[in-house]
Short mmCIF file of C-alpha atoms in Angstrom, two decimals:
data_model
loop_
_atom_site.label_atom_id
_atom_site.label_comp_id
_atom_site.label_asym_id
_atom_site.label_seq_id
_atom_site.Cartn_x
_atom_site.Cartn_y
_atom_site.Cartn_z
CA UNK A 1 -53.59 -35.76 -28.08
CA UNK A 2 -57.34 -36.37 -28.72
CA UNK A 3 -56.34 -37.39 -32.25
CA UNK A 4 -54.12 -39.70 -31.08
CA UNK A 5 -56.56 -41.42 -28.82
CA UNK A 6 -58.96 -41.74 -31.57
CA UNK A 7 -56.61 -43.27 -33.77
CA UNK A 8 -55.87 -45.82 -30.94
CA UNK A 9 -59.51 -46.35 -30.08
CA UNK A 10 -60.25 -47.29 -34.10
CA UNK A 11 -57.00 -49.92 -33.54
CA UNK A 12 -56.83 -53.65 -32.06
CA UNK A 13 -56.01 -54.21 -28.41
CA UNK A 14 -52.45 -55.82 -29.66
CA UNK A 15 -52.05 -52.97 -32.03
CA UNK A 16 -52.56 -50.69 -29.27
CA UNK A 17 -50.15 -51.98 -27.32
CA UNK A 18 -47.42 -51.91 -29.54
CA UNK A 19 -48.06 -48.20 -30.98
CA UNK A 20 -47.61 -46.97 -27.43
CA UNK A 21 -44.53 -49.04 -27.23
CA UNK A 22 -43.13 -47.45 -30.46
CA UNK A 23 -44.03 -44.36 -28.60
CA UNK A 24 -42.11 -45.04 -25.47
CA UNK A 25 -38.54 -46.14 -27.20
CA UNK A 26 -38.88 -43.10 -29.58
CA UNK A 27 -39.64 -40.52 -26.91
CA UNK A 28 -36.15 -41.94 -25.06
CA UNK A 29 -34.15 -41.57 -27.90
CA UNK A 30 -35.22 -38.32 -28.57
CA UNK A 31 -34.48 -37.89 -24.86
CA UNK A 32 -30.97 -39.76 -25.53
CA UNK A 33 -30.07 -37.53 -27.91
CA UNK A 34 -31.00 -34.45 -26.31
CA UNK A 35 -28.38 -35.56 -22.99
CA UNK A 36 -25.77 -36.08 -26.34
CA UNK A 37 -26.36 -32.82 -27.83
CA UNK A 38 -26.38 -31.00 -24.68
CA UNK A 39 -22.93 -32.94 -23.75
CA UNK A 40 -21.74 -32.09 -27.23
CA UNK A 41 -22.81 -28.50 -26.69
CA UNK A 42 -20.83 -27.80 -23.29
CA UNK A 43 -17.67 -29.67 -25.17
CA UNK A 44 -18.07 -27.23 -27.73
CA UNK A 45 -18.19 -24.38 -25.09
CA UNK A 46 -15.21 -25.39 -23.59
CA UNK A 47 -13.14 -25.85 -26.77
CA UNK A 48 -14.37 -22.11 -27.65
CA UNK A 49 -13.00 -21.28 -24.09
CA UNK A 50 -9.74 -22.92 -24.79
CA UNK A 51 -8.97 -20.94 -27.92
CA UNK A 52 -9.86 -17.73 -26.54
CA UNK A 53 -7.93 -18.31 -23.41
CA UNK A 54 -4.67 -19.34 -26.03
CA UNK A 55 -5.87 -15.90 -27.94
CA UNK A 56 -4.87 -14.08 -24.28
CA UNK A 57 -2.31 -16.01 -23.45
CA UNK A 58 -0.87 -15.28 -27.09
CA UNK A 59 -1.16 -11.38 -26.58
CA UNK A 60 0.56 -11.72 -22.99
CA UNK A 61 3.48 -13.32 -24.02
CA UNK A 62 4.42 -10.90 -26.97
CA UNK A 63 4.51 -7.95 -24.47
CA UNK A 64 6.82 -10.50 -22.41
CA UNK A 65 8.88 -11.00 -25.06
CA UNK A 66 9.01 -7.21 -26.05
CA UNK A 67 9.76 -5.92 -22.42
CA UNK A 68 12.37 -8.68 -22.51
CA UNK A 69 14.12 -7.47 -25.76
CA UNK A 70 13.54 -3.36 -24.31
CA UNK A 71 15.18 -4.45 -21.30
CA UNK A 72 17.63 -6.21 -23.49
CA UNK A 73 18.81 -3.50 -25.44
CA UNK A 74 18.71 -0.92 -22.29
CA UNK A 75 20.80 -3.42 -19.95
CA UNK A 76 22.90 -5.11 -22.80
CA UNK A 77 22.30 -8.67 -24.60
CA UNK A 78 25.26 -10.13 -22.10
CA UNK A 79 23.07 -8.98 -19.17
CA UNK A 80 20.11 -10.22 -19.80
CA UNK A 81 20.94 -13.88 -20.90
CA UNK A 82 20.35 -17.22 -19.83
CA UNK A 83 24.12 -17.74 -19.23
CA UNK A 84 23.29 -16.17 -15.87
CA UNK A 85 20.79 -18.87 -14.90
CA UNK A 86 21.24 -20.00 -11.13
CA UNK A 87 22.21 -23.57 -11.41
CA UNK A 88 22.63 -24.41 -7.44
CA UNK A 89 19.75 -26.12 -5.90
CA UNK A 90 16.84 -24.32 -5.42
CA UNK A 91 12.94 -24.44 -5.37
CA UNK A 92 10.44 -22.73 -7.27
CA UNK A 93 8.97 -19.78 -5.94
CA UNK A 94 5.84 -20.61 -8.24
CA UNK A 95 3.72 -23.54 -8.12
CA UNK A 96 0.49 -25.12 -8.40
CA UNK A 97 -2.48 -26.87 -6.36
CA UNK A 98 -3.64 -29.80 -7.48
CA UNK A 99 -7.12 -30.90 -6.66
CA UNK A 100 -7.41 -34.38 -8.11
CA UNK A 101 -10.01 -37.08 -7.69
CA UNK A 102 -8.21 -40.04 -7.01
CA UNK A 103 -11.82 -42.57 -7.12
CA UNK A 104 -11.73 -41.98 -10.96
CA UNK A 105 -10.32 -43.76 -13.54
CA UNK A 106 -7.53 -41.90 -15.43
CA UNK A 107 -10.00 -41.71 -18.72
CA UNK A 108 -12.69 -40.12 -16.45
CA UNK A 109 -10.92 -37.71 -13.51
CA UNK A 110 -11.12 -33.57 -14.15
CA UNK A 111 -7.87 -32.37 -12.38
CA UNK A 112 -8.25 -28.72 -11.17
CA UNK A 113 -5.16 -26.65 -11.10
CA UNK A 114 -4.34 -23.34 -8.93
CA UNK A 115 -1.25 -20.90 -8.92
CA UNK A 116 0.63 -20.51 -6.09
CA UNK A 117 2.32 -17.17 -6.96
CA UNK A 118 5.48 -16.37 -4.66
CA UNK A 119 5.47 -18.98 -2.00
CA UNK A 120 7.99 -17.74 1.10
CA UNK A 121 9.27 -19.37 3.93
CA UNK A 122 8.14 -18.07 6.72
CA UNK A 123 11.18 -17.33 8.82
CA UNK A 124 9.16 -17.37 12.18
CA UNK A 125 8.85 -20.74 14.22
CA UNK A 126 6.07 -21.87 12.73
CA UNK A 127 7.99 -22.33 9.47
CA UNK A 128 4.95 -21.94 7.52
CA UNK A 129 4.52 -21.28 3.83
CA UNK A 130 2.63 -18.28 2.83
CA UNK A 131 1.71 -17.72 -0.67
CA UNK A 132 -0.20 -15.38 -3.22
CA UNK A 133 -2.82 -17.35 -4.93
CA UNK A 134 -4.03 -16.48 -8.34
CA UNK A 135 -7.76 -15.18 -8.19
CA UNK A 136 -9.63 -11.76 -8.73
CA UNK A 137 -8.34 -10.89 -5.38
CA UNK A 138 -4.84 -12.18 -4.35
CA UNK A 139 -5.39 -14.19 -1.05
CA UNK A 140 -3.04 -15.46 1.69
CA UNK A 141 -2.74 -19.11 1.84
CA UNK A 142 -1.48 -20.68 5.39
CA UNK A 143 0.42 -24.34 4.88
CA UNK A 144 1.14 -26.42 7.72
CA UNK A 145 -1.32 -24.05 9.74
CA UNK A 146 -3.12 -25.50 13.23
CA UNK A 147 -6.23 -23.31 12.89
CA UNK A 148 -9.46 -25.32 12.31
CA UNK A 149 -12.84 -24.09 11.16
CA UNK A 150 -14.29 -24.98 14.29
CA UNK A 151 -12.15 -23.33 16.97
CA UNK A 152 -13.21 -19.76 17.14
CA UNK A 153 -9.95 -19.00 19.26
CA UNK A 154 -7.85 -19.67 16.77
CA UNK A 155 -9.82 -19.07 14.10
CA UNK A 156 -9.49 -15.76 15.51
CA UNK A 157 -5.64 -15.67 15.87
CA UNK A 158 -5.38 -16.77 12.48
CA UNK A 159 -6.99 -13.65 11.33
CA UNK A 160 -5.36 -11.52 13.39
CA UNK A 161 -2.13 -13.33 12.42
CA UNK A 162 -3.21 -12.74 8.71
CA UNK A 163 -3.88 -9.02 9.23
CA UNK A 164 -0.80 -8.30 10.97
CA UNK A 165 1.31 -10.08 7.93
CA UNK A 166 -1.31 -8.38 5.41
CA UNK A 167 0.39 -5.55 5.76
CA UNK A 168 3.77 -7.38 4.55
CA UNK A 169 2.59 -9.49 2.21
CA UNK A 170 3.31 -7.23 -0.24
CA UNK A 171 6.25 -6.13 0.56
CA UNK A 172 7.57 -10.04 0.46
CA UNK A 173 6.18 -10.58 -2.83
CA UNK A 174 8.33 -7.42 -3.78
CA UNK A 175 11.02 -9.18 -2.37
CA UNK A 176 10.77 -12.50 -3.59
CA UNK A 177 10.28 -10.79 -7.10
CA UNK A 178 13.32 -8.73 -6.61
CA UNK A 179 15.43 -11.66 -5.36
CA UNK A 180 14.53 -13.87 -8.88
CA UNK A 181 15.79 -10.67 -10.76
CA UNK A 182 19.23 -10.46 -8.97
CA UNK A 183 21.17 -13.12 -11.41
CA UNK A 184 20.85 -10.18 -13.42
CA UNK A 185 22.36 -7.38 -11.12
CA UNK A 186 21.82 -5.94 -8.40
CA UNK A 187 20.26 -2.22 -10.56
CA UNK A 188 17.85 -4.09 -12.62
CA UNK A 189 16.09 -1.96 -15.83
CA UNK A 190 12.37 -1.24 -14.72
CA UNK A 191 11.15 -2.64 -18.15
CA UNK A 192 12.69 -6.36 -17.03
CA UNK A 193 10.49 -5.81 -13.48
CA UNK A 194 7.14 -5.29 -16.11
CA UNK A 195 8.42 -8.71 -18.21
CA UNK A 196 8.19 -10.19 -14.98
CA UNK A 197 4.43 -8.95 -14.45
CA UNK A 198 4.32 -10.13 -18.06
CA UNK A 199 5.13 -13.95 -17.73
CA UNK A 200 2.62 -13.78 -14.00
CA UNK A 201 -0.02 -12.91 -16.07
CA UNK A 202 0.79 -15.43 -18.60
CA UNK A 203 1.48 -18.20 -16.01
CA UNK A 204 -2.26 -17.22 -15.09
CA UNK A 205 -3.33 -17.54 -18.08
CA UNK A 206 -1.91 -20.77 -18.28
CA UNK A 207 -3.50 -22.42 -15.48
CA UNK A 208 -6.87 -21.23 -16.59
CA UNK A 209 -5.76 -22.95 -19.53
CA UNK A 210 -4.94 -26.39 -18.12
CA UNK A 211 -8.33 -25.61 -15.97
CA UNK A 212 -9.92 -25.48 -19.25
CA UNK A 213 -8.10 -28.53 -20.83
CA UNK A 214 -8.94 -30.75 -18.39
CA UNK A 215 -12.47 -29.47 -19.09
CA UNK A 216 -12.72 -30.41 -22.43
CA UNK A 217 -10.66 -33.72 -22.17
CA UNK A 218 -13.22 -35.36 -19.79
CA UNK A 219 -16.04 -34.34 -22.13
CA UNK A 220 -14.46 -35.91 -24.72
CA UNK A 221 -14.13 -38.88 -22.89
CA UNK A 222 -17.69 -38.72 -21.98
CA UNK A 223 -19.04 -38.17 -25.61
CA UNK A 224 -16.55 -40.99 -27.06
CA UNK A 225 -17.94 -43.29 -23.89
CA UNK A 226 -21.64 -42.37 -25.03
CA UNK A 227 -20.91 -43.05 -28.68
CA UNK B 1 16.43 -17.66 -9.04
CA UNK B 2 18.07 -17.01 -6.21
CA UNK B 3 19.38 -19.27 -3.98
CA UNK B 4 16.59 -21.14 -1.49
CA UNK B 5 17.33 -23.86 -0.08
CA UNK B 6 13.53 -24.54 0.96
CA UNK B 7 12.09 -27.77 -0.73
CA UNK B 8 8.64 -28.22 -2.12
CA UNK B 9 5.40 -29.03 -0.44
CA UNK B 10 4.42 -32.13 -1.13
CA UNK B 11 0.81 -31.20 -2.31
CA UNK B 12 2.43 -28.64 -4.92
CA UNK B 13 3.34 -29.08 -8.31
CA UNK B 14 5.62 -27.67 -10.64
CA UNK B 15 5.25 -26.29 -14.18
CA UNK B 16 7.61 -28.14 -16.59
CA UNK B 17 8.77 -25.51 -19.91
CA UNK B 18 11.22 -27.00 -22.95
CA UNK B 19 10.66 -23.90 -25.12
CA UNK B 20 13.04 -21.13 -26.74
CA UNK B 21 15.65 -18.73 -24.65
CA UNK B 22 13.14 -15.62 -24.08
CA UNK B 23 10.27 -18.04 -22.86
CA UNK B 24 12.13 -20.18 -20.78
CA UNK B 25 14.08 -16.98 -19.11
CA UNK B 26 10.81 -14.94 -18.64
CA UNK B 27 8.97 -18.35 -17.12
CA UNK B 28 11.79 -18.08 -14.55
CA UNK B 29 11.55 -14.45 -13.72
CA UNK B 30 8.19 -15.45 -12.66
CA UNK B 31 9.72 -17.51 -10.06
CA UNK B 32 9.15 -21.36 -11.60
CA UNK B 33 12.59 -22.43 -12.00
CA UNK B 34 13.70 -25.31 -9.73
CA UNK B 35 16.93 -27.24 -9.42
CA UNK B 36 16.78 -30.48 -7.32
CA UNK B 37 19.39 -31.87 -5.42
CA UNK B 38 20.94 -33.81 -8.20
CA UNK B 39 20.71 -30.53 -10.23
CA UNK B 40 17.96 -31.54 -12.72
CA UNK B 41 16.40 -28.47 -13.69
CA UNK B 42 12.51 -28.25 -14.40
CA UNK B 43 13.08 -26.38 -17.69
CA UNK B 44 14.94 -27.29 -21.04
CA UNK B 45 16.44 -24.57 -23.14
CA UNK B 46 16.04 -25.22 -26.83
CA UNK B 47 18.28 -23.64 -29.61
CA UNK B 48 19.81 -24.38 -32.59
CA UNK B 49 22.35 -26.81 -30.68
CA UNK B 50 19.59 -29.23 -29.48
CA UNK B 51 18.68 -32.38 -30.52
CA UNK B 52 15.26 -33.64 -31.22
CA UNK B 53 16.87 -36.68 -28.92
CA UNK B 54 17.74 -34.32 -26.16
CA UNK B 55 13.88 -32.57 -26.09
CA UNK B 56 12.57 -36.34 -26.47
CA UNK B 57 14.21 -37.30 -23.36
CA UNK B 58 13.39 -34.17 -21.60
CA UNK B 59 10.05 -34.52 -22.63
CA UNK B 60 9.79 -37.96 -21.10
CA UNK B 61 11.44 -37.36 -18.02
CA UNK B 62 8.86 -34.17 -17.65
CA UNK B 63 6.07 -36.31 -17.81
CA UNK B 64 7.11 -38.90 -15.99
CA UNK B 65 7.77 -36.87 -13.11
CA UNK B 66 5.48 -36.77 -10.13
CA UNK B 67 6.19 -33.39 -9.02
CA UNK B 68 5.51 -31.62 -12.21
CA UNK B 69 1.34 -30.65 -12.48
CA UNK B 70 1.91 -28.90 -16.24
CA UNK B 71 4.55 -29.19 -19.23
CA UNK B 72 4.44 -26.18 -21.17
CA UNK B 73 6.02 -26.72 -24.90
CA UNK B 74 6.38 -24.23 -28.00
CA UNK B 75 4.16 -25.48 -30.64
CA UNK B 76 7.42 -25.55 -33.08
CA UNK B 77 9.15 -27.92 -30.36
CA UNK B 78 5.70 -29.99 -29.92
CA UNK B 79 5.67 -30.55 -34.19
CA UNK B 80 9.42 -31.58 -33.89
CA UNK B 81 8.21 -34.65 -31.09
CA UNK B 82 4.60 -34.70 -32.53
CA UNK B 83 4.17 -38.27 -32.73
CA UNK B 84 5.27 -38.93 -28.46
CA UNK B 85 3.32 -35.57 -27.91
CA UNK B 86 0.06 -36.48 -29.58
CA UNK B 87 0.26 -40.29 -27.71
CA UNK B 88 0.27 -38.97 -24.46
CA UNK B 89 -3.09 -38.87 -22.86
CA UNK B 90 -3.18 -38.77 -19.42
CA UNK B 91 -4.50 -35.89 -17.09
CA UNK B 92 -1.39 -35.01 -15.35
CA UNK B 93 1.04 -33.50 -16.20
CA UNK B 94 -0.91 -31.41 -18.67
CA UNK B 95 0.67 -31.32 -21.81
CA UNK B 96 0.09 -27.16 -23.22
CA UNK B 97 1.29 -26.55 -26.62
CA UNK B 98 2.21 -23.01 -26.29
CA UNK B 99 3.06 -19.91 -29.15
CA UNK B 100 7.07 -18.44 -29.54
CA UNK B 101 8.49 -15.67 -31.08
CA UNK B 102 8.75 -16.64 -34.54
CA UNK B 103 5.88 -19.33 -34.80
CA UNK B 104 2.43 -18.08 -33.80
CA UNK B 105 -0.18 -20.88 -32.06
CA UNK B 106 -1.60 -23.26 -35.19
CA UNK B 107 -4.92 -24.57 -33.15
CA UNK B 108 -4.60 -27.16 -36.17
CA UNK B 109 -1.16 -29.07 -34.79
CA UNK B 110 -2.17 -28.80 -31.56
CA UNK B 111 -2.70 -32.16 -30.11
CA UNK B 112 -6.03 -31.58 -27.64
CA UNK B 113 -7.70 -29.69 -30.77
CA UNK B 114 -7.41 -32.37 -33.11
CA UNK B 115 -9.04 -34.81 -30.80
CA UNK B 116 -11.80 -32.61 -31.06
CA UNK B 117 -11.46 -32.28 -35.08
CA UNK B 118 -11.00 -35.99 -35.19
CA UNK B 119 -14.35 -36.24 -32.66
CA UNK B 120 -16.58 -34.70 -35.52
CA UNK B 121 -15.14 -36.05 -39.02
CA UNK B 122 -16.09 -38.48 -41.05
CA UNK B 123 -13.30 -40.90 -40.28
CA UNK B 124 -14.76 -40.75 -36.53
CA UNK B 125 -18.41 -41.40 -37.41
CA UNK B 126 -17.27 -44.25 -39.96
CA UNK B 127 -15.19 -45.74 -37.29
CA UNK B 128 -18.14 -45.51 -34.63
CA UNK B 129 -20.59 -47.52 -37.01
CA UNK B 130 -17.92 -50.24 -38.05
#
């Protein structure tokens, strides 16, 4: 820095004034270029992310698709076959949350996705939906719900509500499970219940994928805007 | 599979699948198989009978769909409508270019990772400066 003074010191006023202006633009590009590199960087990130994610996603679907053909040749190839598909009307039992940002433009907006896993009817009156959603631990979700953070009382019955159908939470996901096995039969091989757990953990995979996508699709955007 | 009769939220989604017979049927173990009312299904079956026309169409009407959040496709099935597949850009439904049985994942064809490959080649950077 001292050096630099000197320098400036030995210089004209109007030479002065211009050095420090060089100065100034060349200390924002650097600056510029550090915000591209560090955009560049995270897009990099995420592709890595992406391809590891499609590495998992690769090594859950071949044990799908060898339960399948186990439980193939233990039940019998016209057993397990998508002749049997259910064609009447019906709704998933699967689905997703979307959480999308409607104020951005299409180029711009970062959808987030979320697994429903098993959503039931609720056969009480508050007809209700209650489903599994995919996370480290699964958690009940409560659709169409009156509690509000606010109201202690029924904050209160809601958890009481949720502890009470804790308890048979699993034994409806059992259900539902068992009930999108019986095209097959009624006596189902066990190794068609673990292709089941199979394609879950590949439909989780999945949505962390699509999580991921959307990831690397708005920084792309980003760094194309910048460039 | 079974037969509900409820009817989808309307703040859930569906995930859309066109791939081969053991995808499509272990996707619907999992429980994401839906027929509407006027029986269209949310999944196409592809085998040696069907027509690139029929997976275009299907393709189409998956995206074009407001209840659908995510299309999964086989790579092999992707390669076969490559050129609608890698001209569709918008966030949702996600488009996922998925592996099969007898064709392993090629990050190469896949249409998000050669936006990326396209991002840092030379055609890109000669573009930009033109």
């Amino acid at each position: 820095m001292a050096t630099g003074a000197e320098v400036l010191r030995h210089m004209g006023p109007d030479r002065r004034v211009e050095q420090v202006e060089d100065i100034t633009n060349a200390a924002a590009a650097v600056e510029e270029l550090g915000g591209d590199d560090e955009e560049i960087l995270r897009f990099m990130d995420s592709a890595d992310g992406y391809l590891l994610l499609m590495d998992s996603l690769s090594a859950a679907l071949r044990q799908g698709w060898l339960d399948l053909a186990s439980a193939r040749h233990s039940m019998g190839a016209s057993r397990v076959s998508s002749v049997l598909f259910d064609h009447k009307e019906q709704s998933a039992a699967t689905m997703l949350q979307v959480d999308y940002s409607a104020d951005l433009q299409p180029s711009e907006s970062k959808p987030h996705f979320a697994l429903s896993k098993w959503c039931l009817q609720e056969e009480s009156s508050s007809g209700g939906v209650i489903c599994v959603q995919d996370g480290t631990k699964p958690k009940l979700r409560y659709r169409g719900s009156e509690a509000t953070p606010g109201d202690g009382s029924r904050e209160s019955d809601a958890s009481a509500a949720k502890s009470s159908t804790g308890v048979d939470i699993s034994n409806q996901v059992q259900s539902a499970r068992s009930k999108e096995l019986s095209v097959f039969g009624k006596l189902v091989s066990p190794k068609l219940r673990t292709t089941q757990v199979s394609f879950e953990t590949a439909l989780e995979l999945i949505v962390e994928l699509a999580n991921s996508r959307s990831t690397m699709l708005s920084g792309f955007s980003q760094i194309k805007r910048r460039s | 599979m079974a037969g509900r009769s409820n009817i989808p939220a309307n703040n859930s989604a569906l995930i859309a699948i066109i791939a081969d017979e053991d995808t499509v049927t272990g996707f619907l173990m999992a429980g994401v198989g839906n027929v509407d009312l006027r029986k269209k299904t949310n999944y196409l079956l592809v085998d040696n009978k069907t027509t690139v026309k029929q997976i275009e169409d299907a393709f189409k009407e998956f995206t074009a769909r407001e209840d659908i959040a995510i299309v999964l496709i086989s790579q092999y099935i992707a390669n076969m409508i490559r050129f609608l597949v890698d001209s569709y850009n918008k966030p949702i439904p996600a488009i996922l270019e998925i592996p099969s049985k007898d064709h392993p994942y090629d990050p190469a064809s896949d249409s998000v990772l050669s936006r990326v490959k396209y991002l840092f080649s030379a055609d890109s950077v000669a573009s930009d400066r033109r």
